[in-house]
Short mmCIF file of C-alpha atoms in Angstrom, two decimals:
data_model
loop_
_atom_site.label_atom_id
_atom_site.label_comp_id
_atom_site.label_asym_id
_atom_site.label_seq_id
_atom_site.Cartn_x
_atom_site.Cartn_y
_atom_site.Cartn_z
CA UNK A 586 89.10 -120.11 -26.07
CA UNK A 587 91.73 -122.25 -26.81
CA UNK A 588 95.42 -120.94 -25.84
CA UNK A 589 96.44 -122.92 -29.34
CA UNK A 590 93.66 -120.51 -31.21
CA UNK A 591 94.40 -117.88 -29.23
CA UNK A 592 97.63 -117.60 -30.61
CA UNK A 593 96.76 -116.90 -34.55
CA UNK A 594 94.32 -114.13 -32.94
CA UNK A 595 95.95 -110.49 -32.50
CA UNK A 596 93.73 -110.92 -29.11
CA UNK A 597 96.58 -112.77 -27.22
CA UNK A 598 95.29 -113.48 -23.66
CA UNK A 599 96.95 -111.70 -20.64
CA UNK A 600 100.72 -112.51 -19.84
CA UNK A 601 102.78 -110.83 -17.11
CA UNK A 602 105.53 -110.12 -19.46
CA UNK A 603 104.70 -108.26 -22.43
CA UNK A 604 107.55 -108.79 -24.58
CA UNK A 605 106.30 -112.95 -25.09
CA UNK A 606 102.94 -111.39 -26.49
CA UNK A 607 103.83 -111.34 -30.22
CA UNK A 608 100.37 -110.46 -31.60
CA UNK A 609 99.10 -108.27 -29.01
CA UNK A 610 97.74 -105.08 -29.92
CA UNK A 611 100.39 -103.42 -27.44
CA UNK A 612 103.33 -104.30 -29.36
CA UNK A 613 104.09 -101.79 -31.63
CA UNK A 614 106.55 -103.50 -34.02
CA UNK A 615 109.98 -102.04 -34.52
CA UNK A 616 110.27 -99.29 -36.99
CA UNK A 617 112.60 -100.65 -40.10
CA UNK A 618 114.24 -96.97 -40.31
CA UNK A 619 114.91 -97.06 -36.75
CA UNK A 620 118.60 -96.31 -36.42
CA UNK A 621 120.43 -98.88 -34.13
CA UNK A 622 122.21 -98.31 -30.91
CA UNK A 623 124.16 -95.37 -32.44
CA UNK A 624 120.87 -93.28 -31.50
CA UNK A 625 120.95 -92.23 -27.91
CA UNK A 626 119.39 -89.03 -28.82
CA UNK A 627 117.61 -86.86 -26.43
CA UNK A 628 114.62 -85.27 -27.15
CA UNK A 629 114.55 -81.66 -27.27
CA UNK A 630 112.43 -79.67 -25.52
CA UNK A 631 111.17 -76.30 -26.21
CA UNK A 632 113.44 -73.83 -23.73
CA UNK A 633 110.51 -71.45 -22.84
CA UNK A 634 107.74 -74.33 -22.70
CA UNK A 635 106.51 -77.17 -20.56
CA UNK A 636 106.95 -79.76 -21.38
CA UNK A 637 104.06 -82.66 -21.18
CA UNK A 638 105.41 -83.92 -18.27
CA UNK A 639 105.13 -80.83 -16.05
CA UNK A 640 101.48 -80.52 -17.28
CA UNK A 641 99.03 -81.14 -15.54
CA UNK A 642 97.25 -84.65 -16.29
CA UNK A 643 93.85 -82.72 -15.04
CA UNK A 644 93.88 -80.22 -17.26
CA UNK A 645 92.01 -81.45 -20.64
CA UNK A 646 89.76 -83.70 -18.13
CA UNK A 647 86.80 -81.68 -18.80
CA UNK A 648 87.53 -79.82 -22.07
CA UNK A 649 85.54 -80.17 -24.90
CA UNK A 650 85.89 -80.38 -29.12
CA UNK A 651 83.79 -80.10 -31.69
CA UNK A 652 81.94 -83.46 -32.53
CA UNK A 653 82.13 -82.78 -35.98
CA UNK A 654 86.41 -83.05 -35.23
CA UNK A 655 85.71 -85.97 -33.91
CA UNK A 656 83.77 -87.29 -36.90
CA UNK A 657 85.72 -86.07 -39.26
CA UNK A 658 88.84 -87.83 -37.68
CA UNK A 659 86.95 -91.28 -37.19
CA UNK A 660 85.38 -90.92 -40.66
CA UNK A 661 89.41 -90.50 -41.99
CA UNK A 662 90.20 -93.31 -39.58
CA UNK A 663 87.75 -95.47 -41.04
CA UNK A 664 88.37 -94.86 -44.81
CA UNK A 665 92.15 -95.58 -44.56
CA UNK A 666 91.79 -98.53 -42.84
CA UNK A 667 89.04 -99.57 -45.53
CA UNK A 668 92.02 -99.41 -48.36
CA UNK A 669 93.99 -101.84 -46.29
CA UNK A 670 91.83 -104.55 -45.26
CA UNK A 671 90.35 -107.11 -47.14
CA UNK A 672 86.40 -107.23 -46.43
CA UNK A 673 84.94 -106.37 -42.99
CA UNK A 674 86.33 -108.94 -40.38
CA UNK A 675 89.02 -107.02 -41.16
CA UNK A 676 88.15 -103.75 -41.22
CA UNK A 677 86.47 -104.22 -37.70
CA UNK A 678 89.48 -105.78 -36.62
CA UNK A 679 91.71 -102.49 -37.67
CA UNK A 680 88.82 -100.14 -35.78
CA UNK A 681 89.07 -102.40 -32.79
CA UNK A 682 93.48 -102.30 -32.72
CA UNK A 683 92.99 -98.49 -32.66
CA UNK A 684 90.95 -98.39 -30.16
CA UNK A 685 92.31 -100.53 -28.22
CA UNK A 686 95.57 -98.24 -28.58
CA UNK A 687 93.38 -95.72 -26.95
CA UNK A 688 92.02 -97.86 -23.94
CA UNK A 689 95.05 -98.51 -22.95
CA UNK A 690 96.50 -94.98 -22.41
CA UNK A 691 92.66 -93.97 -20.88
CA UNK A 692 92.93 -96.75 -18.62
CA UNK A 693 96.14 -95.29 -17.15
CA UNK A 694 94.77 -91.98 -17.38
CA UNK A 695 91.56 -92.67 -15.43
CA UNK A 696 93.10 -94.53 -12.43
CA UNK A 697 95.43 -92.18 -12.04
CA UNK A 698 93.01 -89.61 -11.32
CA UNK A 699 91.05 -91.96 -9.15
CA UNK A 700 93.88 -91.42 -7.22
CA UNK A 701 93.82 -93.06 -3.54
CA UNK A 702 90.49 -93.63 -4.26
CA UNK A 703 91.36 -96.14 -6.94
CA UNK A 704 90.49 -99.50 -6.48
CA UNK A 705 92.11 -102.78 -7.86
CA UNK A 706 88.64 -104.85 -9.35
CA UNK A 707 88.47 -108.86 -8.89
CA UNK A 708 84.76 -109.47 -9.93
CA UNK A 709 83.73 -109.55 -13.39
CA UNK A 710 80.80 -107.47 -12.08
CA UNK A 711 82.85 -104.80 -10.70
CA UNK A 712 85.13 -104.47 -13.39
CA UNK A 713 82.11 -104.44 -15.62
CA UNK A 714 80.32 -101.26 -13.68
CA UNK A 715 83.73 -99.59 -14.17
CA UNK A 716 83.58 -99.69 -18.12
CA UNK A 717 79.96 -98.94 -17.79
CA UNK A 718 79.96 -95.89 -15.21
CA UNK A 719 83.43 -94.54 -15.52
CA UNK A 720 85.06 -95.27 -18.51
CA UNK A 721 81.89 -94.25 -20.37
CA UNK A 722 81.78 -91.20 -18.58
CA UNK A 723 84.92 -90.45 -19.27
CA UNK A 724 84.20 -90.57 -22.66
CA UNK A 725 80.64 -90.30 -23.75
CA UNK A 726 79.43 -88.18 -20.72
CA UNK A 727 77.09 -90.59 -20.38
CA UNK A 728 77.08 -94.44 -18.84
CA UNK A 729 76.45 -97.11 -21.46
CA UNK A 730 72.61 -97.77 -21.59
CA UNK A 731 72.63 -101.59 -20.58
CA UNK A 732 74.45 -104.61 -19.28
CA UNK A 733 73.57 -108.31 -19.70
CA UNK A 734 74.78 -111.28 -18.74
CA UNK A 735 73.91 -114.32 -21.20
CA UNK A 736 71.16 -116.57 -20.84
CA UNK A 737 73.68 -119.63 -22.85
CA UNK A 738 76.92 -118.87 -22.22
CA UNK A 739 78.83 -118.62 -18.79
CA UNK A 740 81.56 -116.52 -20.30
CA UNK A 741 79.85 -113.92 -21.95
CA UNK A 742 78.49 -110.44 -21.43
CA UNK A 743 76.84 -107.70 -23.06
CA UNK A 744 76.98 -104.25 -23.03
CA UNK A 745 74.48 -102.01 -24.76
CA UNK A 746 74.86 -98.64 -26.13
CA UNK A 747 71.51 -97.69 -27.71
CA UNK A 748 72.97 -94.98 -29.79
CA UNK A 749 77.23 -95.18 -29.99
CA UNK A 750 78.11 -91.80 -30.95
CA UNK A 751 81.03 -93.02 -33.09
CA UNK A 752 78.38 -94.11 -35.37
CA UNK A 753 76.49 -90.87 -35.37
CA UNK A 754 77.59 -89.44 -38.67
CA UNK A 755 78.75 -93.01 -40.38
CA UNK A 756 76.61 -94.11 -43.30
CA UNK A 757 76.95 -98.07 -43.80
CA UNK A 758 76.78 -98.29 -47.45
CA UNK A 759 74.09 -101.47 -48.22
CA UNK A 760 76.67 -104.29 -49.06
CA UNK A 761 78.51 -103.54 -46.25
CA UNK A 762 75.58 -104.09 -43.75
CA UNK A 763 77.70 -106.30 -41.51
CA UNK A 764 79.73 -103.32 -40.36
CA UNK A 765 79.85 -101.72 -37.78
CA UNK A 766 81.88 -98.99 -36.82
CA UNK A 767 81.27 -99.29 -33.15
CA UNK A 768 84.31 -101.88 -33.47
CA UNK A 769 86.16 -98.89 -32.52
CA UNK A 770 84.18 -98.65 -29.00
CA UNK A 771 84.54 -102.36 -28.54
CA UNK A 772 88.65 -102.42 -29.11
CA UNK A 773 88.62 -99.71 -26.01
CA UNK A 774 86.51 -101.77 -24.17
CA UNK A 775 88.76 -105.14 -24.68
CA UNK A 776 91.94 -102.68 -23.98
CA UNK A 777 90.35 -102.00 -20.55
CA UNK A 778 89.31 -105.20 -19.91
CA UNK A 779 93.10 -106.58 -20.92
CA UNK A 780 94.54 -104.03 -18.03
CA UNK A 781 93.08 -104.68 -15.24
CA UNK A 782 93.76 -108.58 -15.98
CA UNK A 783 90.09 -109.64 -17.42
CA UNK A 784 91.77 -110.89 -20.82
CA UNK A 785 88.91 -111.35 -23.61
CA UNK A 786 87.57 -110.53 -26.59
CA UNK A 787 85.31 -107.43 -27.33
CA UNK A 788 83.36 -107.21 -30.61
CA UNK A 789 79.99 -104.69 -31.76
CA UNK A 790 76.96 -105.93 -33.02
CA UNK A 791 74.56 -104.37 -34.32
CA UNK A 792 70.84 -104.77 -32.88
CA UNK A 793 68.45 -102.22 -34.56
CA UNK A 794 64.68 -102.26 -32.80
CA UNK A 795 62.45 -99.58 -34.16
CA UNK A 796 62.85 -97.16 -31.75
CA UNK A 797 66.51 -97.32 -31.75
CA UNK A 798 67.94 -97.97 -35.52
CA UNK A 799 71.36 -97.46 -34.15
CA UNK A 800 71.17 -100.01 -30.88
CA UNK A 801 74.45 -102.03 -30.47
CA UNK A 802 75.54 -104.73 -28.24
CA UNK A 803 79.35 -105.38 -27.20
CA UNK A 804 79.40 -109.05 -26.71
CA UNK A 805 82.27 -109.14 -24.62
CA UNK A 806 83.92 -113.14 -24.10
CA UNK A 807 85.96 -113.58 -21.30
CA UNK A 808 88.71 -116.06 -21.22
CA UNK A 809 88.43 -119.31 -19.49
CA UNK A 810 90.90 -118.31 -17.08
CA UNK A 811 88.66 -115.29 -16.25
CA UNK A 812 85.62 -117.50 -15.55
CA UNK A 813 87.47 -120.00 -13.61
CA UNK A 814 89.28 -117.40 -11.21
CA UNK A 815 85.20 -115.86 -10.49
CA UNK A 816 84.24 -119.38 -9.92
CA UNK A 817 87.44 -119.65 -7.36
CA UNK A 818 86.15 -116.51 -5.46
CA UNK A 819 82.87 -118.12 -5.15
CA UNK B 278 85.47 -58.04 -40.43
CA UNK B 279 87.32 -56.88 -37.92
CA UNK B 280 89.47 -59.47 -35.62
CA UNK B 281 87.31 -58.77 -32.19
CA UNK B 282 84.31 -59.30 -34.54
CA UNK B 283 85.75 -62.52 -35.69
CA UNK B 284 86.21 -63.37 -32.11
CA UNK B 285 83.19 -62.54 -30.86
CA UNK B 286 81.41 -64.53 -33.82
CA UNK B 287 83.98 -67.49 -33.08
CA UNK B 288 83.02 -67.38 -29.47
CA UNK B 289 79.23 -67.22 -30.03
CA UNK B 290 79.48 -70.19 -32.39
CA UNK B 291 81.12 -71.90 -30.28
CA UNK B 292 79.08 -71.36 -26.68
CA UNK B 293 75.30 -72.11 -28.74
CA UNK B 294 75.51 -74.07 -32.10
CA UNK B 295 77.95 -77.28 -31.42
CA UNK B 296 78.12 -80.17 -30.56
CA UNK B 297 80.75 -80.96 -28.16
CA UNK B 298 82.33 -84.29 -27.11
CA UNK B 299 85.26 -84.93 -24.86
CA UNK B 300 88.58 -83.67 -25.75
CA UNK B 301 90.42 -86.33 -24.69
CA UNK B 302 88.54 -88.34 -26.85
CA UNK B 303 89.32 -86.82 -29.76
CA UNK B 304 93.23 -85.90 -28.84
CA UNK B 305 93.65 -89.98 -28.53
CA UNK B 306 92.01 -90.93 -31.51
CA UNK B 307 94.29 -88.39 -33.81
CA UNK B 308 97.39 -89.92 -31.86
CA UNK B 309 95.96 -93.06 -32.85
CA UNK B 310 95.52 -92.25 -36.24
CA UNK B 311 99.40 -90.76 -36.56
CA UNK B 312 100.86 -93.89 -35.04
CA UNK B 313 98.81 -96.22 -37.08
CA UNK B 314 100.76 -94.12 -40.07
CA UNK B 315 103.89 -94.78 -38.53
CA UNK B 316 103.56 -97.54 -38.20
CA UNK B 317 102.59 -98.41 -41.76
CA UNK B 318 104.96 -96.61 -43.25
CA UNK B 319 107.53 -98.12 -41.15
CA UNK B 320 108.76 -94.70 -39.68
CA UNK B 321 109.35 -93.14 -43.29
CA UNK B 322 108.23 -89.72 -41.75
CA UNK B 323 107.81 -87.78 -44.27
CA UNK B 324 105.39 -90.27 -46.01
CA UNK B 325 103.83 -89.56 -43.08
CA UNK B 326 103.48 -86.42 -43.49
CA UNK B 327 102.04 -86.24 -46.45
CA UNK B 328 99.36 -89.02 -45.66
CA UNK B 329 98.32 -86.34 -42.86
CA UNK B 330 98.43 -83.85 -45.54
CA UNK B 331 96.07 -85.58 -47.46
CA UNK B 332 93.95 -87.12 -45.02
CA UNK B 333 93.19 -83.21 -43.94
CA UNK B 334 92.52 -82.05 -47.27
CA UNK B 335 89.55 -84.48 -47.74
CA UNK B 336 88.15 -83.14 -44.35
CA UNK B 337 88.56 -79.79 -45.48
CA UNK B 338 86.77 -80.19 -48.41
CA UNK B 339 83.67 -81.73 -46.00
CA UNK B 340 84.28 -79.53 -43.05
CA UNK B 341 84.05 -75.96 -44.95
CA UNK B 342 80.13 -76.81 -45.60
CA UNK B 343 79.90 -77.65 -42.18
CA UNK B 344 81.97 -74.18 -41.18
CA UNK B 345 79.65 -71.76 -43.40
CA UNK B 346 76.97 -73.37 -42.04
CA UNK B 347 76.91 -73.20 -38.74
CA UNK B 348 78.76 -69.77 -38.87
CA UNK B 349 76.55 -67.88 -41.81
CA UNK B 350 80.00 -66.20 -42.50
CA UNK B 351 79.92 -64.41 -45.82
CA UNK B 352 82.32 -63.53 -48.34
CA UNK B 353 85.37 -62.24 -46.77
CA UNK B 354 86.74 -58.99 -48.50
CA UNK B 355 90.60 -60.01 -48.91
CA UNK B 356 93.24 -62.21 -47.58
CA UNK B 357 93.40 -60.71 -44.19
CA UNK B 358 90.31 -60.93 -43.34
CA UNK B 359 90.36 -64.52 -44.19
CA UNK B 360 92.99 -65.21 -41.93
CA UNK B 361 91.35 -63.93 -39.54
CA UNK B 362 88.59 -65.71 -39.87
CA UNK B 363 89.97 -68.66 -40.13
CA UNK B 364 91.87 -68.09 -36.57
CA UNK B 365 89.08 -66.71 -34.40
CA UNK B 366 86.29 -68.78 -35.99
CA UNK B 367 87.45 -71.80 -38.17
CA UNK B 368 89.90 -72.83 -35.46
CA UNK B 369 87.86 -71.92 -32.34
CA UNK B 370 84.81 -73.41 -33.74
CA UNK B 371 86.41 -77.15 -34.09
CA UNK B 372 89.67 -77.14 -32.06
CA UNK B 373 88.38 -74.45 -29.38
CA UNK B 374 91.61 -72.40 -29.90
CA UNK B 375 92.28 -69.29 -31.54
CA UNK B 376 95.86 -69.21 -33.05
CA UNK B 377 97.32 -65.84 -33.26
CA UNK B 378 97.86 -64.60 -36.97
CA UNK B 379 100.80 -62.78 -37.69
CA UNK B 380 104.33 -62.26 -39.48
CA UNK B 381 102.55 -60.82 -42.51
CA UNK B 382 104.62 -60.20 -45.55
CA UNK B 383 104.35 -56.84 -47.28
CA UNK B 384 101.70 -58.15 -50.28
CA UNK B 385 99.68 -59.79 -47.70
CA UNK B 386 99.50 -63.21 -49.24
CA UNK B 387 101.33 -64.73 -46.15
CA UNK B 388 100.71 -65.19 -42.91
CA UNK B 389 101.96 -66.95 -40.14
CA UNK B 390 99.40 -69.05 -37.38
CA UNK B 391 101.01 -69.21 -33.79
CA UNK B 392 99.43 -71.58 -31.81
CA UNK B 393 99.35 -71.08 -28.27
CA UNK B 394 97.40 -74.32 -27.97
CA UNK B 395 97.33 -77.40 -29.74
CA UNK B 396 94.54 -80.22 -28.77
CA UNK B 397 95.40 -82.59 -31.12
CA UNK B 398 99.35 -82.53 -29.09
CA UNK B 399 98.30 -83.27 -25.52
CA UNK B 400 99.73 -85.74 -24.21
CA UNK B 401 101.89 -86.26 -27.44
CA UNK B 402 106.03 -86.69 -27.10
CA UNK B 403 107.64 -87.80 -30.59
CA UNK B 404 109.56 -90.99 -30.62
CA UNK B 405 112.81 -90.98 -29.76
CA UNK B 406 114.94 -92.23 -32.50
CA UNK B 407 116.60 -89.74 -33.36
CA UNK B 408 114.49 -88.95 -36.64
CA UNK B 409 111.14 -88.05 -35.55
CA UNK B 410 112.29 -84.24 -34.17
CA UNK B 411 113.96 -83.58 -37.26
CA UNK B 412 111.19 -84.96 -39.91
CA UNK B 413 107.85 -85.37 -38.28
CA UNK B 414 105.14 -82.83 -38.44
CA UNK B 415 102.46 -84.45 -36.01
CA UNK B 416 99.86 -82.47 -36.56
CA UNK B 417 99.99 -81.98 -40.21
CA UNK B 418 97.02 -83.15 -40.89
CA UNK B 419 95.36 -79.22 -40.11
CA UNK B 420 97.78 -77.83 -43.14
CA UNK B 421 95.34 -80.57 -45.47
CA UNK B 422 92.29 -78.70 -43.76
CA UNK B 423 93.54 -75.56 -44.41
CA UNK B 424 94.02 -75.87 -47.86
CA UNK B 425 91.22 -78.45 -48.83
CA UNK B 426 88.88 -75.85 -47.18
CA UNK B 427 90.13 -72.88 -48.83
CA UNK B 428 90.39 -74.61 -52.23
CA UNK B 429 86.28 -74.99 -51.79
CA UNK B 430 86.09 -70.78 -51.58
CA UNK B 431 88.37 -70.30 -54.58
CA UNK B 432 91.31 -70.06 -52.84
CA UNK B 433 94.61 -72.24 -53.38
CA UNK B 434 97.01 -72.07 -50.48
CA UNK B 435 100.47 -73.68 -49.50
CA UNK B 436 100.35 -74.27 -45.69
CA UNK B 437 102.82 -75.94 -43.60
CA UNK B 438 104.40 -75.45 -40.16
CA UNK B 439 107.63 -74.07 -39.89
CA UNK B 440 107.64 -74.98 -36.02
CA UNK B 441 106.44 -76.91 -33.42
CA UNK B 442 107.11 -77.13 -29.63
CA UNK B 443 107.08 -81.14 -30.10
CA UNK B 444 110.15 -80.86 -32.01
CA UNK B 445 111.86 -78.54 -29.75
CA UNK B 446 111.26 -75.38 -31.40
CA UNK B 447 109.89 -72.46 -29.29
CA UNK B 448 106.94 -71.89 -31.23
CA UNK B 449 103.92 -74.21 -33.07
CA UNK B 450 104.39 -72.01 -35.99
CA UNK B 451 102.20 -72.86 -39.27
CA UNK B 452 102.92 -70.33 -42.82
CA UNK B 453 99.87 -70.46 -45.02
CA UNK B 454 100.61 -68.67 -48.35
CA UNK B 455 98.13 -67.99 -50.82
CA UNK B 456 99.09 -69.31 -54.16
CA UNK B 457 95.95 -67.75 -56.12
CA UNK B 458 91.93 -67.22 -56.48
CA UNK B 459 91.17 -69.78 -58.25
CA UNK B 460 88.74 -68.86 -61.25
CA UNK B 461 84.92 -68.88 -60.87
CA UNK B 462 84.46 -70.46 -63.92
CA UNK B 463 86.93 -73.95 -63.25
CA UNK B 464 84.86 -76.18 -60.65
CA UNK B 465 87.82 -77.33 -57.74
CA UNK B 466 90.14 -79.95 -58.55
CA UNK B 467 89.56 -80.23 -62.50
CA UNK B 468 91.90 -77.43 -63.53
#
């Protein structure tokens, strides 16, 4: 990818300093209403309660909720953004922004409680087993059901989820084919990616075989800059 | 039915006939959904609000089917037993939490939910400009299930919260009214 390019995409690659990223996911633009410097509120906290920051980070890591929440939620997710996009580049696009939203803060989440045993990845490999193993664990209870590297192009992998269960109780109405929802999975994939400094792009595809109607591949594109640094560490 | 069988119904439900899926999961995806508000609405929190509002109601409308069933619960006899229901199984069966109902007024047609609990808050501190305290209602969006699910078993309800422990307040405090049965004969949302 070219940097010029890159810079019309939301997908801006990796900079040190946040604040030059003008399109990046991360920045959440400034709210209009916001009032100016006049605010140096404090946030009040409940007297009798913790608050989140004496909670335990721990204690939701193995709870569970109702799948039908969750499809409910990510079916409302998916119908708003529908009324503000214009066709399905788009409405992938808006899937992928919200997850990525929510790779971020699992990223943080999960190496935190990796704890000393945390380790900084370098390879594209290793980083790749991470999203794979752990990340998918973290969320799926299960690790993602494939991982290819392609046959044509240096910079590009893919990772295979024969059944996403985002797209367990979405419908894909006929003229819409193109879609798919899985976007979602992909934007959390490209936020975990964009972390630990393997800047790229992350986009679902979907493969249907006849055993597995619902088979998608995350073609995941690493930058140049990712491809050359491998290269350097031979 | 009485409130232990509710429970123990709620529990049962909940231990053999769902699907689960990581909570975290879910707790992100409704921040993600409330900021992606904000952000469209360019902080006007109480549009906010009522986009919640209404993005609940349409799940409520789904979600009831989905409630009665899984649960086989049948009629309930009057407003009380409702609420209960709707605390030991409705809320236990999706959220895995089972507010406490009380504050009843005297005609029993109001009720408050305390919640103890909140899934969809974890992790969840409201921005800090100086608004947000005073005008958000994060998790709103359960007042829409409340009342698009109730409007599908002839009942019409008002439901907001009154408190929540994000905004300072002691208590996550929601006040579900009932406004009326609505008539057999009038199929929802045409009257």
């Amino acid at each position: 990818m070219q940097r010029g390019d890159s810079l019309n995409s939301p997908f801006v690659p990796f900079s040190p300093n946040p604040s030059i990223q003008q399109g990046t996911p991360t920045s959440t633009p400034p709210l209009k209403h916001t009032l100016s410097s006049s605010t140096s509120s404090n946030l009040r906290y409940s007297s009798s309660r913790k608050s989140i920051y004496d909670r335990h980070l721990n204690r939701s890591q193995r709870s569970e909720l109702s799948k039908a929440s969750f499809a409910f939620l990510f079916g409302e997710m998916v119908q708003y953004a529908q009324k503000r996009v214009n066709g399905i580049a788009d409405l992938e696009k808006k899937l992928n922004l919200h997850g990525y939203s929510i790779g971020q803060r699992l990223l943080e989440l999960l190496l935190w409680r990796e704890g000393r045993s945390a380790k900084r990845e370098t390879r594209i490999l290793g980083i790749l087993q991470f999203i794979t193993t752990t990340v998918y664990r973290s969320i799926f209870n299960k690790p993602a059901d494939g991982l290819e590297k392609s046959r044509d192009n240096e910079d590009e992998y893919m990772l295979i989820d024969n059944d996403p269960m985002v797209n367990s109780y979405i419908s894909v109405p006929k003229e819409m084919s193109q879609l798919n929802c899985a976007a979602f999975v992909a934007g959390i994939i490209e936020a975990v990616l964009d972390g630990c400094l393997f800047p790229g792009r992350v986009t679902a595809h979907s493969v249907p075989t006849e055993q597995l109607p619902a088979k998608t591949v995350f073609l995941i594109k690493f930058d140049e800059a990712v491809i050359e640094r491998e290269s350097v560490l031979g | 039915m009485s409130a232990t069988k509710a429970a123990r119904v709620g529990e049962d439900v909940w231990k053999t006939r769902i699907d689960k899926v990581n909570a975290e999961l879910v707790t992100l995806t409704y921040g993600s959904i409330v900021a992606q508000l904000c952000r469209d609405f360019e902080g006007d929190y109480l549009e906010v609000n009522k986009q919640l509002e209404k993005m609940g109601y349409n799940i409520g409308l789904r979600l009831i089917e989905d409630f009665l069933a899984k649960t086989n619960m049948g009629k309930c006899a009057n407003f009380r037993e409702t609420a209960e229901t709707i605390a030991k199984v409705g809320f236990k069966v999706f959220l895995n939490i089972t507010p406490t109902v009380t504050n009843w007024t005297t005609d029993n047609k109001q009720f408050s939910l305390i919640f103890e609990e909140n899934p969809l808050a974890d992790f969840v501190e409201l921005p800090d400009d100086g608004r947000a305290q005073n005008e958000l209602w994060y998790s709103n969006m359960l007042c829409g299930v409340l009342r698009g699910a109730l409007e599908m078993v002839q009942m019409q309800v008002d439901a907001h919260f009154v408190g929540d422990i994000l905004r300072g307040n002691e208590v996550t405090e929601m006040r579900v009214t009932l406004v009326r049965i609505i008539d057999d004969e009038l199929p929802p949302g045409e009257d």
